[in-house]
Amino acid sequence: MTGTADFQPLDSGVVPRFAGPATFMRLPQARPDEVDIALVGIPFDGGTTNRTGTRHGPREIRNQSSMVRRVHHHSLASPFDKVRVGDCGDVPVNPLDAGVTLDWITSFYRQLHAGGARPLTAGGDHLISLPILRGISDGSPLGMIHFDAHSDTFDEFFGNRYNHATPFRRAIEEGLLDPKRVVQIGLRGAISGASNFDYARDAGMRLIFIEEFMARGADDVMDEARAIIGTAPTYVSFDIDVIDPAHAPGTGTPEIGGISTFQAQSLVRRLAGLDIVGADLVEVSPPLDPTGLTALTGATMLFELLCVMAEGMGRSGDTADIGNISAATTS
Ligand SMILES: [Mn+2]
């Protein structure tokens, strides 16, 4: 059994950040059965209803993630010392066939889950969350904390039931999510009808619109979200469009009046201690992101998600002997 020392980012004092292979966070490439948390890309945007481009997300997030360093500046903990993390590559996709691709994604995650790894995925559009949830399901519905400008609980679009506006309605129908343990945070934007949120509300989901979030703040909102989620297994889905397009413009369906990047970090940090069985970061669209800022934001939020997933997954007696890290004294 290999330890965490074998799964560290490249040392930037040896290989500069602009050199070497563009893996997630400059980690080694790995098979899912070699790691505790598997970083996976899904370069697929066949569920996009308007402006495409998120198929290019994983590659550009890998590029921008070269700026991710080893230790979280606030907690002083390093996820790479707690768990084995590697870049497990991209899921095979067929850009011309969404149905086949959903099945391939499900198969990939079923195998990953059977091997014991927890997935942390970079999309891709938000439809990918559905086959991920299918793949990691043990038969009991999961809870979910969902950061997004949109509820993604439409029934259909253009007569199609599988697109990035519908994944969580399908997930509830399929018994993959327990709607009473789903919290959506950051909702906003004009809607096509006053009844758009009826399904989510009637199903028992907790919808926190941007006005409520701004009035209450991250800590208060997350106190409530944590109480709803409890200690049972939970998935986390982070759509980059929850962040204001002033900070993350490179996404297909931007909505002004969103949260700042600091508020996004504050929210995700308050996930620590939950039983997070998987997470994703979706909807980064590099063709709409000429400065790379959105991909950098996505890469940094992936690191924040990794930190809270690793929290509580520590491998006792198997800490990496690298650096002078004071993580043990911090929470
Ligand atoms: Mn979404």
mmCIF file of C-alpha atoms and ligand atoms in Angstrom:
data_model
loop_
_atom_site.group_PDB
_atom_site.id
_atom_site.type_symbol
_atom_site.label_atom_id
_atom_site.label_comp_id
_atom_site.label_asym_id
_atom_site.label_seq_id
_atom_site.Cartn_x
_atom_site.Cartn_y
_atom_site.Cartn_z
ATOM 1 C CA MET A 1 0.000 0.000 0.000
ATOM 2 C CA THR A 2 1.423 3.327 -0.971
ATOM 3 C CA GLY A 3 1.250 6.309 1.354
ATOM 4 C CA THR A 4 0.528 9.941 0.794
ATOM 5 C CA ALA A 5 4.206 10.667 0.167
ATOM 6 C CA ASP A 6 3.773 9.093 -3.269
ATOM 7 C CA PHE A 7 0.882 11.408 -4.118
ATOM 8 C CA GLN A 8 2.274 14.897 -3.626
ATOM 9 C CA PRO A 9 2.186 17.782 -6.123
ATOM 10 C CA LEU A 10 5.417 18.405 -7.995
ATOM 11 C CA ASP A 11 7.874 20.485 -5.966
ATOM 12 C CA SER A 12 7.824 23.965 -7.521
ATOM 13 C CA GLY A 13 11.430 24.397 -6.362
ATOM 14 C CA VAL A 14 12.410 21.547 -8.677
ATOM 15 C CA VAL A 15 9.888 21.734 -11.522
ATOM 16 C CA PRO A 16 8.573 25.260 -12.098
ATOM 17 C CA ARG A 17 4.821 25.732 -12.234
ATOM 18 C CA PHE A 18 4.809 26.399 -15.976
ATOM 19 C CA ALA A 19 6.635 23.137 -16.739
ATOM 20 C CA GLY A 20 5.770 19.484 -16.650
ATOM 21 C CA PRO A 21 2.557 17.653 -17.526
ATOM 22 C CA ALA A 22 -0.667 19.556 -16.879
ATOM 23 C CA THR A 23 -2.278 17.233 -14.365
ATOM 24 C CA PHE A 24 -4.756 18.476 -11.755
ATOM 25 C CA MET A 25 -2.773 20.321 -9.064
ATOM 26 C CA ARG A 26 0.460 18.892 -10.548
ATOM 27 C CA LEU A 27 -0.355 15.563 -8.923
ATOM 28 C CA PRO A 28 0.733 12.185 -10.269
ATOM 29 C CA GLN A 29 -1.483 10.399 -12.727
ATOM 30 C CA ALA A 30 -3.109 7.507 -10.928
ATOM 31 C CA ARG A 31 -5.632 4.725 -11.223
ATOM 32 C CA PRO A 32 -8.745 5.239 -9.090
ATOM 33 C CA ASP A 33 -7.914 2.153 -7.011
ATOM 34 C CA GLU A 34 -4.612 3.747 -5.958
ATOM 35 C CA VAL A 35 -6.117 6.831 -4.313
ATOM 36 C CA ASP A 36 -8.549 7.935 -1.619
ATOM 37 C CA ILE A 37 -9.808 10.925 -3.610
ATOM 38 C CA ALA A 38 -9.809 10.684 -7.402
ATOM 39 C CA LEU A 39 -9.611 13.884 -9.427
ATOM 40 C CA VAL A 40 -11.484 13.214 -12.657
ATOM 41 C CA GLY A 41 -12.305 15.299 -15.719
ATOM 42 C CA ILE A 42 -15.472 14.970 -17.774
ATOM 43 C CA PRO A 43 -14.930 16.938 -21.001
ATOM 44 C CA PHE A 44 -18.562 16.875 -22.080
ATOM 45 C CA ASP A 45 -21.038 19.660 -22.818
ATOM 46 C CA GLY A 46 -23.689 17.741 -24.715
ATOM 47 C CA GLY A 47 -26.272 18.775 -22.123
ATOM 48 C CA THR A 48 -25.844 22.500 -22.685
ATOM 49 C CA THR A 49 -28.949 24.451 -23.710
ATOM 50 C CA ASN A 50 -27.302 27.703 -24.785
ATOM 51 C CA ARG A 51 -23.610 28.654 -24.980
ATOM 52 C CA THR A 52 -21.367 25.588 -25.147
ATOM 53 C CA GLY A 53 -17.666 25.232 -24.368
ATOM 54 C CA THR A 54 -17.440 23.404 -21.044
ATOM 55 C CA ARG A 55 -16.074 20.365 -22.879
ATOM 56 C CA HIS A 56 -12.797 22.300 -22.694
ATOM 57 C CA GLY A 57 -13.148 22.788 -18.916
ATOM 58 C CA PRO A 58 -11.069 19.911 -17.534
ATOM 59 C CA ARG A 59 -8.020 20.686 -19.667
ATOM 60 C CA GLU A 60 -7.971 24.394 -18.795
ATOM 61 C CA ILE A 61 -8.723 23.759 -15.114
ATOM 62 C CA ARG A 62 -5.734 21.408 -15.089
ATOM 63 C CA ASN A 63 -3.634 24.193 -16.624
ATOM 64 C CA GLN A 64 -4.770 26.831 -14.123
ATOM 65 C CA SER A 65 -4.465 24.389 -11.222
ATOM 66 C CA SER A 66 -0.686 24.634 -11.534
ATOM 67 C CA MET A 67 -1.111 27.566 -9.127
ATOM 68 C CA VAL A 68 -2.550 25.306 -6.401
ATOM 69 C CA ARG A 69 -0.050 24.878 -3.587
ATOM 70 C CA ARG A 70 0.266 22.209 -0.910
ATOM 71 C CA VAL A 71 -1.097 23.849 2.240
ATOM 72 C CA HIS A 72 -4.363 25.728 2.788
ATOM 73 C CA HIS A 73 -3.428 29.192 3.996
ATOM 74 C CA HIS A 74 -6.241 29.457 6.573
ATOM 75 C CA SER A 75 -6.425 25.972 8.081
ATOM 76 C CA LEU A 76 -2.684 25.368 7.598
ATOM 77 C CA ALA A 77 -3.624 21.795 6.681
ATOM 78 C CA SER A 78 -2.506 19.966 3.548
ATOM 79 C CA PRO A 79 -5.037 17.585 2.011
ATOM 80 C CA PHE A 80 -2.120 15.806 0.343
ATOM 81 C CA ASP A 81 -0.822 14.744 3.766
ATOM 82 C CA LYS A 82 -4.188 13.338 4.859
ATOM 83 C CA VAL A 83 -5.241 11.334 1.835
ATOM 84 C CA ARG A 84 -3.855 9.968 -1.402
ATOM 85 C CA VAL A 85 -5.009 12.166 -4.279
ATOM 86 C CA GLY A 86 -4.208 11.655 -7.948
ATOM 87 C CA ASP A 87 -5.286 12.727 -11.395
ATOM 88 C CA CYS A 88 -7.322 9.825 -12.714
ATOM 89 C CA GLY A 89 -7.707 11.307 -16.174
ATOM 90 C CA ASP A 90 -10.786 12.042 -18.222
ATOM 91 C CA VAL A 91 -13.862 9.866 -18.514
ATOM 92 C CA PRO A 92 -14.328 8.609 -22.097
ATOM 93 C CA VAL A 93 -16.982 10.675 -23.874
ATOM 94 C CA ASN A 94 -18.708 10.715 -27.237
ATOM 95 C CA PRO A 95 -19.315 14.379 -28.107
ATOM 96 C CA LEU A 96 -22.021 13.386 -30.577
ATOM 97 C CA ASP A 97 -24.011 11.038 -28.355
ATOM 98 C CA ALA A 98 -25.208 12.175 -24.932
ATOM 99 C CA GLY A 99 -27.023 8.935 -24.156
ATOM 100 C CA VAL A 100 -23.971 6.769 -24.701
ATOM 101 C CA THR A 101 -21.800 9.231 -22.802
ATOM 102 C CA LEU A 102 -24.081 9.164 -19.742
ATOM 103 C CA ASP A 103 -23.745 5.377 -19.662
ATOM 104 C CA TRP A 104 -19.961 5.567 -19.985
ATOM 105 C CA ILE A 105 -19.789 8.097 -17.147
ATOM 106 C CA THR A 106 -21.969 5.908 -14.931
ATOM 107 C CA SER A 107 -19.776 2.864 -15.618
ATOM 108 C CA PHE A 108 -16.585 4.803 -14.883
ATOM 109 C CA TYR A 109 -17.891 6.041 -11.521
ATOM 110 C CA ARG A 110 -19.371 2.682 -10.570
ATOM 111 C CA GLN A 111 -15.934 1.144 -10.964
ATOM 112 C CA LEU A 112 -14.240 4.032 -9.168
ATOM 113 C CA HIS A 113 -16.716 3.763 -6.295
ATOM 114 C CA ALA A 114 -16.297 -0.010 -6.044
ATOM 115 C CA GLY A 115 -12.568 0.550 -5.594
ATOM 116 C CA GLY A 116 -13.174 2.761 -2.587
ATOM 117 C CA ALA A 117 -12.139 6.166 -3.963
ATOM 118 C CA ARG A 118 -14.260 9.273 -3.564
ATOM 119 C CA PRO A 119 -14.555 11.331 -6.771
ATOM 120 C CA LEU A 120 -13.841 15.030 -7.132
ATOM 121 C CA THR A 121 -14.806 15.927 -10.684
ATOM 122 C CA ALA A 122 -14.202 18.863 -13.006
ATOM 123 C CA GLY A 123 -16.809 19.288 -15.772
ATOM 124 C CA GLY A 124 -18.249 19.614 -18.199
ATOM 125 C CA ASP A 125 -21.798 20.915 -18.004
ATOM 126 C CA HIS A 126 -24.112 20.187 -15.095
ATOM 127 C CA LEU A 127 -25.745 17.168 -16.708
ATOM 128 C CA ILE A 128 -22.663 15.159 -15.689
ATOM 129 C CA SER A 129 -23.758 15.189 -12.039
ATOM 130 C CA LEU A 130 -26.586 12.771 -12.862
ATOM 131 C CA PRO A 131 -24.435 9.860 -14.128
ATOM 132 C CA ILE A 132 -21.916 10.523 -11.348
ATOM 133 C CA LEU A 133 -24.705 10.121 -8.776
ATOM 134 C CA ARG A 134 -25.846 6.942 -10.550
ATOM 135 C CA GLY A 135 -22.322 5.555 -10.423
ATOM 136 C CA ILE A 136 -21.661 6.208 -6.751
ATOM 137 C CA SER A 137 -25.107 5.182 -5.511
ATOM 138 C CA ASP A 138 -25.286 2.403 -2.937
ATOM 139 C CA GLY A 139 -29.065 2.313 -3.181
ATOM 140 C CA SER A 140 -29.803 4.855 -0.458
ATOM 141 C CA PRO A 141 -30.543 8.433 -1.522
ATOM 142 C CA LEU A 142 -27.808 10.943 -0.765
ATOM 143 C CA GLY A 143 -28.101 14.451 0.591
ATOM 144 C CA MET A 144 -26.655 17.275 -1.479
ATOM 145 C CA ILE A 145 -25.429 20.804 -0.999
ATOM 146 C CA HIS A 146 -25.721 22.528 -4.350
ATOM 147 C CA PHE A 147 -24.180 25.918 -5.093
ATOM 148 C CA ASP A 148 -25.714 27.368 -8.253
ATOM 149 C CA ALA A 149 -27.526 30.342 -9.742
ATOM 150 C CA HIS A 150 -30.069 27.844 -11.076
ATOM 151 C CA SER A 151 -32.080 25.029 -9.534
ATOM 152 C CA ASP A 152 -31.481 22.624 -12.446
ATOM 153 C CA THR A 153 -34.789 20.914 -11.697
ATOM 154 C CA PHE A 154 -36.632 21.544 -14.983
ATOM 155 C CA ASP A 155 -38.609 18.607 -16.330
ATOM 156 C CA GLU A 156 -37.508 19.027 -19.935
ATOM 157 C CA PHE A 157 -36.116 21.432 -22.516
ATOM 158 C CA PHE A 158 -36.963 21.162 -26.230
ATOM 159 C CA GLY A 159 -38.642 17.910 -25.294
ATOM 160 C CA ASN A 160 -35.371 16.532 -23.958
ATOM 161 C CA ARG A 161 -35.298 15.258 -20.361
ATOM 162 C CA TYR A 162 -31.509 14.924 -20.031
ATOM 163 C CA ASN A 163 -29.740 18.277 -20.181
ATOM 164 C CA HIS A 164 -27.999 20.634 -17.777
ATOM 165 C CA ALA A 165 -31.290 22.165 -16.620
ATOM 166 C CA THR A 166 -32.726 18.814 -15.435
ATOM 167 C CA PRO A 167 -30.125 16.645 -13.622
ATOM 168 C CA PHE A 168 -31.426 16.973 -10.076
ATOM 169 C CA ARG A 169 -35.070 16.349 -10.990
ATOM 170 C CA ARG A 170 -33.967 13.118 -12.647
ATOM 171 C CA ALA A 171 -31.774 12.289 -9.635
ATOM 172 C CA ILE A 172 -34.735 12.656 -7.266
ATOM 173 C CA GLU A 173 -37.010 10.628 -9.544
ATOM 174 C CA GLU A 174 -34.383 7.886 -9.681
ATOM 175 C CA GLY A 175 -34.022 7.806 -5.896
ATOM 176 C CA LEU A 176 -30.410 9.000 -6.018
ATOM 177 C CA LEU A 177 -31.079 12.112 -3.901
ATOM 178 C CA ASP A 178 -33.304 12.642 -0.870
ATOM 179 C CA PRO A 179 -34.938 15.985 -1.691
ATOM 180 C CA LYS A 180 -35.498 16.703 2.007
ATOM 181 C CA ARG A 181 -31.712 16.622 2.398
ATOM 182 C CA VAL A 182 -30.967 18.878 -0.581
ATOM 183 C CA VAL A 183 -30.015 22.522 -0.047
ATOM 184 C CA GLN A 184 -29.577 24.884 -3.001
ATOM 185 C CA ILE A 185 -27.669 28.104 -2.352
ATOM 186 C CA GLY A 186 -27.311 31.218 -4.530
ATOM 187 C CA LEU A 187 -30.384 30.941 -6.762
ATOM 188 C CA ARG A 188 -31.179 33.974 -8.878
ATOM 189 C CA GLY A 189 -31.909 35.291 -12.359
ATOM 190 C CA ALA A 190 -35.086 35.898 -14.296
ATOM 191 C CA ILE A 191 -37.157 32.790 -14.881
ATOM 192 C CA SER A 192 -39.377 31.626 -17.681
ATOM 193 C CA GLY A 193 -42.399 31.189 -15.427
ATOM 194 C CA ALA A 194 -43.451 31.876 -11.843
ATOM 195 C CA SER A 195 -43.895 28.134 -11.305
ATOM 196 C CA ASN A 196 -40.271 27.266 -12.185
ATOM 197 C CA PHE A 197 -39.397 26.380 -8.611
ATOM 198 C CA ASP A 198 -42.610 24.545 -7.713
ATOM 199 C CA TYR A 199 -41.172 21.090 -8.292
ATOM 200 C CA ALA A 200 -38.148 21.706 -6.072
ATOM 201 C CA ARG A 201 -40.201 23.259 -3.286
ATOM 202 C CA ASP A 202 -42.939 20.621 -3.436
ATOM 203 C CA ALA A 203 -40.310 17.884 -3.304
ATOM 204 C CA GLY A 204 -39.034 19.347 -0.028
ATOM 205 C CA MET A 205 -35.764 20.855 -1.148
ATOM 206 C CA ARG A 206 -34.495 23.927 0.732
ATOM 207 C CA LEU A 207 -33.988 26.788 -1.730
ATOM 208 C CA ILE A 208 -31.847 29.699 -0.571
ATOM 209 C CA PHE A 209 -32.062 32.569 -3.021
ATOM 210 C CA ILE A 210 -29.329 35.158 -3.316
ATOM 211 C CA GLU A 211 -31.335 37.770 -1.409
ATOM 212 C CA GLU A 212 -31.594 35.513 1.643
ATOM 213 C CA PHE A 213 -27.935 34.546 1.370
ATOM 214 C CA MET A 214 -26.770 38.157 1.233
ATOM 215 C CA ALA A 215 -28.956 39.095 4.213
ATOM 216 C CA ARG A 216 -27.742 36.199 6.360
ATOM 217 C CA GLY A 217 -24.156 35.552 5.265
ATOM 218 C CA ALA A 218 -22.191 32.355 4.701
ATOM 219 C CA ASP A 219 -21.876 31.160 8.311
ATOM 220 C CA ASP A 220 -25.559 31.486 9.157
ATOM 221 C CA VAL A 221 -26.694 29.878 5.907
ATOM 222 C CA MET A 222 -24.249 27.013 6.311
ATOM 223 C CA ASP A 223 -25.352 26.438 9.920
ATOM 224 C CA GLU A 224 -28.819 25.755 8.560
ATOM 225 C CA ALA A 225 -27.541 23.695 5.630
ATOM 226 C CA ARG A 226 -25.449 21.522 7.943
ATOM 227 C CA ALA A 227 -28.451 20.950 10.219
ATOM 228 C CA ILE A 228 -30.523 19.815 7.234
ATOM 229 C CA ILE A 229 -27.779 17.567 5.843
ATOM 230 C CA GLY A 230 -26.808 15.977 9.155
ATOM 231 C CA THR A 231 -24.218 13.222 9.401
ATOM 232 C CA ALA A 232 -25.442 10.979 6.573
ATOM 233 C CA PRO A 233 -23.572 10.726 3.244
ATOM 234 C CA THR A 234 -23.741 13.849 1.138
ATOM 235 C CA TYR A 235 -22.743 14.957 -2.330
ATOM 236 C CA VAL A 236 -21.575 18.499 -3.122
ATOM 237 C CA SER A 237 -22.138 20.127 -6.507
ATOM 238 C CA PHE A 238 -20.603 23.497 -7.288
ATOM 239 C CA ASP A 239 -21.706 25.294 -10.451
ATOM 240 C CA ILE A 240 -19.249 28.091 -11.186
ATOM 241 C CA ASP A 241 -22.175 30.327 -12.175
ATOM 242 C CA VAL A 242 -23.138 30.710 -8.511
ATOM 243 C CA ILE A 243 -20.237 33.180 -8.483
ATOM 244 C CA ASP A 244 -20.896 36.634 -9.884
ATOM 245 C CA PRO A 245 -19.789 36.939 -13.527
ATOM 246 C CA ALA A 246 -17.636 39.881 -12.444
ATOM 247 C CA HIS A 247 -15.400 37.194 -10.910
ATOM 248 C CA ALA A 248 -16.201 34.198 -13.113
ATOM 249 C CA PRO A 249 -17.446 35.350 -16.503
ATOM 250 C CA GLY A 250 -16.473 32.260 -18.476
ATOM 251 C CA THR A 251 -19.633 30.226 -18.174
ATOM 252 C CA GLY A 252 -22.541 29.529 -20.478
ATOM 253 C CA THR A 253 -25.414 30.929 -18.405
ATOM 254 C CA PRO A 254 -24.060 33.835 -16.331
ATOM 255 C CA GLU A 255 -26.333 35.671 -13.885
ATOM 256 C CA ILE A 256 -25.346 38.996 -12.369
ATOM 257 C CA GLY A 257 -25.879 39.707 -8.677
ATOM 258 C CA GLY A 258 -24.002 36.631 -7.465
ATOM 259 C CA ILE A 259 -21.572 35.803 -4.697
ATOM 260 C CA SER A 260 -17.929 36.827 -4.591
ATOM 261 C CA THR A 261 -15.074 34.378 -4.779
ATOM 262 C CA PHE A 262 -14.376 34.963 -1.079
ATOM 263 C CA GLN A 263 -17.984 34.173 -0.206
ATOM 264 C CA ALA A 264 -17.671 31.006 -2.291
ATOM 265 C CA GLN A 265 -14.579 29.987 -0.352
ATOM 266 C CA SER A 266 -16.286 30.794 2.955
ATOM 267 C CA LEU A 267 -19.254 28.599 2.044
ATOM 268 C CA VAL A 268 -17.171 25.625 0.972
ATOM 269 C CA ARG A 269 -14.936 25.794 4.047
ATOM 270 C CA ARG A 270 -18.054 25.387 6.196
ATOM 271 C CA LEU A 271 -18.618 21.954 4.621
ATOM 272 C CA ALA A 272 -15.764 20.567 6.724
ATOM 273 C CA GLY A 273 -16.794 17.638 8.877
ATOM 274 C CA LEU A 274 -19.696 16.535 6.692
ATOM 275 C CA ASP A 275 -19.543 13.049 5.187
ATOM 276 C CA ILE A 276 -18.828 14.148 1.615
ATOM 277 C CA VAL A 277 -18.863 11.096 -0.639
ATOM 278 C CA GLY A 278 -18.135 13.058 -3.792
ATOM 279 C CA ALA A 279 -18.121 16.537 -5.280
ATOM 280 C CA ASP A 280 -18.024 18.265 -8.621
ATOM 281 C CA LEU A 281 -17.133 21.655 -10.077
ATOM 282 C CA VAL A 282 -18.966 22.315 -13.316
ATOM 283 C CA GLU A 283 -19.776 24.820 -16.059
ATOM 284 C CA VAL A 284 -16.351 26.438 -16.581
ATOM 285 C CA SER A 285 -16.262 27.313 -20.294
ATOM 286 C CA PRO A 286 -12.761 28.235 -21.501
ATOM 287 C CA PRO A 287 -13.880 29.627 -24.900
ATOM 288 C CA LEU A 288 -15.837 32.258 -22.939
ATOM 289 C CA ASP A 289 -12.939 32.878 -20.555
ATOM 290 C CA PRO A 290 -10.160 34.649 -22.469
ATOM 291 C CA THR A 291 -8.204 35.713 -19.367
ATOM 292 C CA GLY A 292 -8.339 32.286 -17.719
ATOM 293 C CA LEU A 293 -9.838 33.838 -14.571
ATOM 294 C CA THR A 294 -12.845 31.521 -14.486
ATOM 295 C CA ALA A 295 -10.702 28.407 -14.861
ATOM 296 C CA LEU A 296 -8.379 29.692 -12.133
ATOM 297 C CA THR A 297 -11.410 30.249 -9.913
ATOM 298 C CA GLY A 298 -12.634 26.758 -10.720
ATOM 299 C CA ALA A 299 -9.244 25.228 -9.966
ATOM 300 C CA THR A 300 -9.043 27.074 -6.664
ATOM 301 C CA MET A 301 -12.554 26.002 -5.678
ATOM 302 C CA LEU A 302 -11.575 22.418 -6.515
ATOM 303 C CA PHE A 303 -8.746 22.782 -4.005
ATOM 304 C CA GLU A 304 -11.166 24.159 -1.392
ATOM 305 C CA LEU A 305 -13.469 21.181 -2.031
ATOM 306 C CA LEU A 306 -10.540 18.789 -1.799
ATOM 307 C CA CYS A 307 -9.560 20.251 1.575
ATOM 308 C CA VAL A 308 -13.001 19.694 3.119
ATOM 309 C CA MET A 309 -13.316 16.212 1.605
ATOM 310 C CA ALA A 310 -9.939 15.235 3.019
ATOM 311 C CA GLU A 311 -10.914 16.588 6.435
ATOM 312 C CA GLY A 312 -11.901 13.603 8.495
ATOM 313 C CA MET A 313 -10.584 11.094 5.942
ATOM 314 C CA GLY A 314 -7.081 11.128 7.433
ATOM 315 C CA ARG A 315 -5.075 7.928 7.124
ATOM 316 C CA SER A 316 -3.797 7.246 10.642
ATOM 317 C CA GLY A 317 -0.132 6.299 10.833
ATOM 318 C CA ASP A 318 0.454 7.208 7.223
ATOM 319 C CA THR A 319 1.389 10.846 7.104
ATOM 320 C CA ALA A 320 3.779 12.142 4.502
ATOM 321 C CA ASP A 321 7.229 13.128 5.687
ATOM 322 C CA ILE A 322 7.420 16.286 3.634
ATOM 323 C CA GLY A 323 7.988 19.801 4.884
ATOM 324 C CA ASN A 324 7.336 21.292 8.285
ATOM 325 C CA ILE A 325 3.553 21.290 8.310
ATOM 326 C CA SER A 326 1.723 22.274 11.483
ATOM 327 C CA ALA A 327 -1.556 20.802 10.321
ATOM 328 C CA ALA A 328 -1.931 18.638 13.395
ATOM 329 C CA THR A 329 -2.445 21.694 15.562
ATOM 330 C CA THR A 330 -5.188 23.212 13.452
ATOM 331 C CA SER A 331 -8.750 22.289 12.667
HETATM 332 MN MN MN B 1 -26.119 24.248 -12.736
#
